[in-house]
Short mmCIF file of C-alpha atoms in Angstrom, two decimals:
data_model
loop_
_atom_site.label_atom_id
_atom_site.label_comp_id
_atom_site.label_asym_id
_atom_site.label_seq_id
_atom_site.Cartn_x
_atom_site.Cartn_y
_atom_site.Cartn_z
CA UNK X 1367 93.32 176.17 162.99
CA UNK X 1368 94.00 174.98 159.43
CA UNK X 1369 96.62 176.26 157.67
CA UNK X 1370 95.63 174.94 153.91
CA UNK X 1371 92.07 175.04 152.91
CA UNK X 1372 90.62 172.92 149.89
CA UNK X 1373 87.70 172.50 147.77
CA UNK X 1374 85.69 170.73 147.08
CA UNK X 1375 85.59 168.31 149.36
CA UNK X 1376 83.90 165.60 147.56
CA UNK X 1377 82.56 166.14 143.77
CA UNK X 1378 80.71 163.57 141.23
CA UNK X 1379 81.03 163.92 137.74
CA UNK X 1380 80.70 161.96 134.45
CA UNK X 1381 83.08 160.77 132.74
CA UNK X 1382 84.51 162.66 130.40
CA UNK X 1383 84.06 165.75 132.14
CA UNK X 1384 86.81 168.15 133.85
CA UNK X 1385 87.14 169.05 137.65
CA UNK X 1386 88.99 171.20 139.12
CA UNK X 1387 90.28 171.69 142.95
CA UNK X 1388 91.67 174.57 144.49
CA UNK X 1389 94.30 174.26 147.31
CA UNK X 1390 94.90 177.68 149.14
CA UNK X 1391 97.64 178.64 151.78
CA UNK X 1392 95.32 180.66 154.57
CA UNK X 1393 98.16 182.29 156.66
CA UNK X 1394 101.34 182.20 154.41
CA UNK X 1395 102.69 182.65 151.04
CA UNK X 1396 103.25 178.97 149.51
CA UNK X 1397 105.98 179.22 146.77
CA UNK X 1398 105.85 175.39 146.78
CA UNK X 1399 102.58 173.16 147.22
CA UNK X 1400 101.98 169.26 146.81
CA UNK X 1401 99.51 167.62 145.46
CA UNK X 1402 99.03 163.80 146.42
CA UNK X 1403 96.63 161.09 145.42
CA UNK X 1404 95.46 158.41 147.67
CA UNK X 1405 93.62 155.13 146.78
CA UNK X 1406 91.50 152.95 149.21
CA UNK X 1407 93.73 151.69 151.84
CA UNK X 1408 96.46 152.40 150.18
CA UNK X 1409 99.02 155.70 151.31
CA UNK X 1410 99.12 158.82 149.70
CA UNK X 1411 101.40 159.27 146.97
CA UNK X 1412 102.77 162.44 145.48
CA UNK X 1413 101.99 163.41 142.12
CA UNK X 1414 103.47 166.48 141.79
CA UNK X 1415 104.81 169.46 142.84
CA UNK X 1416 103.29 172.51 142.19
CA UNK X 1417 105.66 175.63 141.84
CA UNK X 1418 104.21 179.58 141.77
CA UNK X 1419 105.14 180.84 138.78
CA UNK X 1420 106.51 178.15 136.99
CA UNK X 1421 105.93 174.55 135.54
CA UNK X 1422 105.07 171.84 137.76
CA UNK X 1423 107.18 169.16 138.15
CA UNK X 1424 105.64 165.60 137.83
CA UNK X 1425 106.12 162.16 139.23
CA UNK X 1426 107.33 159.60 137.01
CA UNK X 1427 104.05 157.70 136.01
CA UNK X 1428 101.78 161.09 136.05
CA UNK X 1429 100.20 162.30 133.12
CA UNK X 1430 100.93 165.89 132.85
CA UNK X 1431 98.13 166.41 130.18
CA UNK X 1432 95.80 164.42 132.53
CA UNK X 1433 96.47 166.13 135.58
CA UNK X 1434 96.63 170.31 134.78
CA UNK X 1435 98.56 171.95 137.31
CA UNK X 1436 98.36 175.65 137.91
CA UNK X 1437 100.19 177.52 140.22
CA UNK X 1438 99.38 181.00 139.47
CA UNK X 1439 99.26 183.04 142.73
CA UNK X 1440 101.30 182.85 146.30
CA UNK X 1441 98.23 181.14 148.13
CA UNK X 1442 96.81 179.49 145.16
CA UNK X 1443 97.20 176.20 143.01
CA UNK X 1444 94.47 174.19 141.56
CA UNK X 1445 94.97 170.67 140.30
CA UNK X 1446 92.37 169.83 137.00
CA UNK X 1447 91.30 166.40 136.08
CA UNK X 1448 90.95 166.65 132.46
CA UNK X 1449 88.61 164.18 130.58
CA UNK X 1450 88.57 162.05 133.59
CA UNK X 1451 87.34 158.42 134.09
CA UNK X 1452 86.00 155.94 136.75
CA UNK X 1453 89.49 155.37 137.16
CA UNK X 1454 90.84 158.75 138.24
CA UNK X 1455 88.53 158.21 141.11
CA UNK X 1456 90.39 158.81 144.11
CA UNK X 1457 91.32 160.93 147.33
CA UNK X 1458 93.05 163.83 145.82
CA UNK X 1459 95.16 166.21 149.20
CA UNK X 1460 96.84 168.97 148.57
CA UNK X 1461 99.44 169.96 151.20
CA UNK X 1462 101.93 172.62 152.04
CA UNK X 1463 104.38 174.23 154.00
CA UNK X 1464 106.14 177.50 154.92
CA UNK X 1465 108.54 178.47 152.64
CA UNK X 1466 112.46 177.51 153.76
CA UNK X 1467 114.07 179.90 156.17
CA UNK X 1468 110.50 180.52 158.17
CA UNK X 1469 111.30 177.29 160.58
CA UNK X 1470 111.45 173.80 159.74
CA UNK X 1471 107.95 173.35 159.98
CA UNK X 1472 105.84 170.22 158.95
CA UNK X 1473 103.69 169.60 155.57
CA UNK X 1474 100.20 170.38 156.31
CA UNK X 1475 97.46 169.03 154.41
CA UNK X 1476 93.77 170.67 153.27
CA UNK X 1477 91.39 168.04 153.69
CA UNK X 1478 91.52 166.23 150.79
CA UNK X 1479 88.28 165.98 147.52
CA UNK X 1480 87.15 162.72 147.52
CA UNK X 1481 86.61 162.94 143.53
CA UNK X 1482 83.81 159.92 142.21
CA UNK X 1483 83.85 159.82 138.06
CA UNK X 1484 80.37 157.71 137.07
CA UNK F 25 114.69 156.06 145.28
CA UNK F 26 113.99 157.00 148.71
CA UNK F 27 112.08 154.36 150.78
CA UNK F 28 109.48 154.10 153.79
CA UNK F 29 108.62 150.61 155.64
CA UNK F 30 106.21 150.45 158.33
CA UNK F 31 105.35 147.57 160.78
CA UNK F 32 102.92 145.86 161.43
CA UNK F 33 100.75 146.93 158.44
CA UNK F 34 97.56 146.19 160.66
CA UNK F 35 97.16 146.03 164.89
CA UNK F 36 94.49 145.58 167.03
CA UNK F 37 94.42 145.84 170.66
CA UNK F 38 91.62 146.72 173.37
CA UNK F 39 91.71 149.53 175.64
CA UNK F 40 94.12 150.32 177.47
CA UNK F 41 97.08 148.69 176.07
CA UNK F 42 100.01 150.10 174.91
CA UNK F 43 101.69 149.88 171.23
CA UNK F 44 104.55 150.32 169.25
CA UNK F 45 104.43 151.56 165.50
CA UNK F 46 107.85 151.08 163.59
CA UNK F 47 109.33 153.34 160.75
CA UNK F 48 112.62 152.25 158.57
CA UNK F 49 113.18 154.54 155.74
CA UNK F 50 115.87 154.72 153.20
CA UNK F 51 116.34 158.62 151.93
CA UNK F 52 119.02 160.71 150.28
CA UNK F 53 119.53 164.02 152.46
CA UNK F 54 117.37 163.24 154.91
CA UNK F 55 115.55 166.52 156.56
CA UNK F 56 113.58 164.90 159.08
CA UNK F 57 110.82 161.94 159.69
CA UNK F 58 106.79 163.42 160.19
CA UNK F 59 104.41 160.99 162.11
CA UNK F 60 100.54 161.25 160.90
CA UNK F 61 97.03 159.98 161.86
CA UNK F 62 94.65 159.70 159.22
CA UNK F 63 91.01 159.04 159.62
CA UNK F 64 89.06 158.99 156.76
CA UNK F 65 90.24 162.27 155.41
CA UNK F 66 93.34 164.13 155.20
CA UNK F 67 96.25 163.78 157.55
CA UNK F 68 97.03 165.71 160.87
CA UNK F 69 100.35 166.38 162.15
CA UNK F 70 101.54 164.70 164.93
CA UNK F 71 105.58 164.57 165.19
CA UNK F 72 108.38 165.91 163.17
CA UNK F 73 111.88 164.40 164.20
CA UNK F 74 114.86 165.82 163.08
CA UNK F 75 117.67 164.99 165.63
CA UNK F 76 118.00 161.46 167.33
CA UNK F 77 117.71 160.52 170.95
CA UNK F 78 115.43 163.32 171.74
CA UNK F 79 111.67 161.86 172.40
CA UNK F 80 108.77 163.96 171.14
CA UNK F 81 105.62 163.46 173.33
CA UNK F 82 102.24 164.62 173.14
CA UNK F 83 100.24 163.29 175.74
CA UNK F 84 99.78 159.60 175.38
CA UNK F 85 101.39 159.77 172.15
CA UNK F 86 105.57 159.60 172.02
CA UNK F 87 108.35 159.12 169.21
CA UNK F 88 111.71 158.97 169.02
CA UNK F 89 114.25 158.92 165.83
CA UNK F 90 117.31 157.02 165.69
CA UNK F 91 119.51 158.36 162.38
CA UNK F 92 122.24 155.92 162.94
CA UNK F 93 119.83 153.06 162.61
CA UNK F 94 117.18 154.76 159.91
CA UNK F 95 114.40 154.24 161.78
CA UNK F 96 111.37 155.63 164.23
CA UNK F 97 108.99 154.86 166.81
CA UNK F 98 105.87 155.80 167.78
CA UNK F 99 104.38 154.76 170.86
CA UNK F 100 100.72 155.24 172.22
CA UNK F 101 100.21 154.05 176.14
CA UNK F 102 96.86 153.57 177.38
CA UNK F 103 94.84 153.27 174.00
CA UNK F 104 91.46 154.16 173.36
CA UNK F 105 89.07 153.77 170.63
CA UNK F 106 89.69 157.34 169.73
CA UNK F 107 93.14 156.23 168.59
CA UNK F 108 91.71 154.22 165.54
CA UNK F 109 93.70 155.64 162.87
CA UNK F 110 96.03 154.72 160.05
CA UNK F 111 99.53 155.91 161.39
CA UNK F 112 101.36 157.55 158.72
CA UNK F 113 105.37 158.08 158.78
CA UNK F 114 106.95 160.05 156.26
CA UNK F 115 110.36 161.23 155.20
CA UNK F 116 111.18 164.83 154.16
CA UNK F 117 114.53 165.40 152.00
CA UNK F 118 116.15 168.35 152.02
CA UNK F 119 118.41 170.01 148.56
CA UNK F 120 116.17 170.29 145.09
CA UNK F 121 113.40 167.94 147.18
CA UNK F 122 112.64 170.45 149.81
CA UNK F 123 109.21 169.73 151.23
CA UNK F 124 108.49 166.40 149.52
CA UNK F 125 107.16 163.74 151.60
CA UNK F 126 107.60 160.02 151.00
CA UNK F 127 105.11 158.06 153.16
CA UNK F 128 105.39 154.69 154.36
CA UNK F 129 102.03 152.39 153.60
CA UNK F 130 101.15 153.06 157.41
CA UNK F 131 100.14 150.63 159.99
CA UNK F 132 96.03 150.43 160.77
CA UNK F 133 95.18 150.73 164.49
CA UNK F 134 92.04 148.99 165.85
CA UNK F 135 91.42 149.44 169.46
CA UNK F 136 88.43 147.44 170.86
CA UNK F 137 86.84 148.87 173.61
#
């Protein structure tokens, strides 16, 4: 069964508006969780990494003001699209894994928000 | 900067053949490689590598990693249309990058019935 849970899955919004999607751990405690953006045949690429408890860290190229990262529980972060335009319109995945010293174990992935701006 | 190249970027084949997806990557402190198939919405698992030599199968699905060489296979044998995907490979570092994933651009199966 899944392992990270996400929502929405797909939202529409205006531009200029805010959006915000929730990424949740289901069975585990997720000090660390990724969030990664994918365009139209393109492959996903990490934005940042979201840390419980503490600042996220950002890839070079993201705009931290654009992209609001919050990381405030063991099972929870949400990513927010602030003031966001056609072109922020994208496949937005969270993902995560079990913390170091539970197994090597793989990423796993909610399934994704498509996210439309109009 | 770590890297991830896949080959080909785009195959199709009809049912029943066999194929062979390729994986270089270029990473400091590698952890271990993670095969994906992707269609139309978020990824699912199907390999992690971590030591070389030692093949990985899942029914009709195999990999294998070779760390001397930097690179990865995945095979699928007998194809069918169900195997349409985008095949994903990623790297995982270990150190302060624990749990990042670079992904290659992946390679786009089409399998014609």
């Amino acid at each position: 069964g899944a392992v990270v849970s996400q929502h929405p899955s797909r939202v529409i919004c205006k531009s200029g508006t805010s959006v915000k999607i929730e990424c949740r751990s289901l069975d585990f405690q997720a000090t660390t969780m990724f969030w990664y953006r994918q365009f139209p045949k393109q492959s996903l690429m990490l934005m940042a990494t979201s840390n419980e408890g503490s600042k996220a860290t950002y890839e070079q190229g993201v705009e931290k003001d654009k992209f609001l990262i919050n990381h405030a529980s063991l099972t929870l972060s949400t990513l927010t699209v602030t003031s966001a335009h056609p072109e922020d319109s994208s496949f937005y995945i969270c993902s995560a894994r079990y913390p170091p010293g539970q197994g090597n174990s793989p990423l796993h992935f909610g399934n994704g928000t498509r996210l439309t701006v109009t | 900067e770590d890297k991830v190249v896949q080959s080909p970027l785009s195959l199709v084949v009809h049912e029943g053949d066999t194929v062979t997806l390729n994986c270089s990557y270029e990473v400091t402190n590698f952890r271990s490689l993670l095969w994906y198939k992707q269609e139309k919405k978020a990824p699912t698992f199907l390999f992690m590598l971590t030591s070389s030599g030692i093949e990985k199968k899942s029914g009709r699905l195999s990999s294998i990693l070779d760390k001397k060489e930097l690179f990865s296979i995945l095979n699928i044998t007998a194809t069918q249309t169900g195997d349409s995907a985008v095949y994903l490979c990623a790297v995982s570092a270990g150190g302060t990058s624990y749990g990042k994933l670079t992904f290659g651009q992946g390679t786009i199966l089409t399998v014609h019935p």
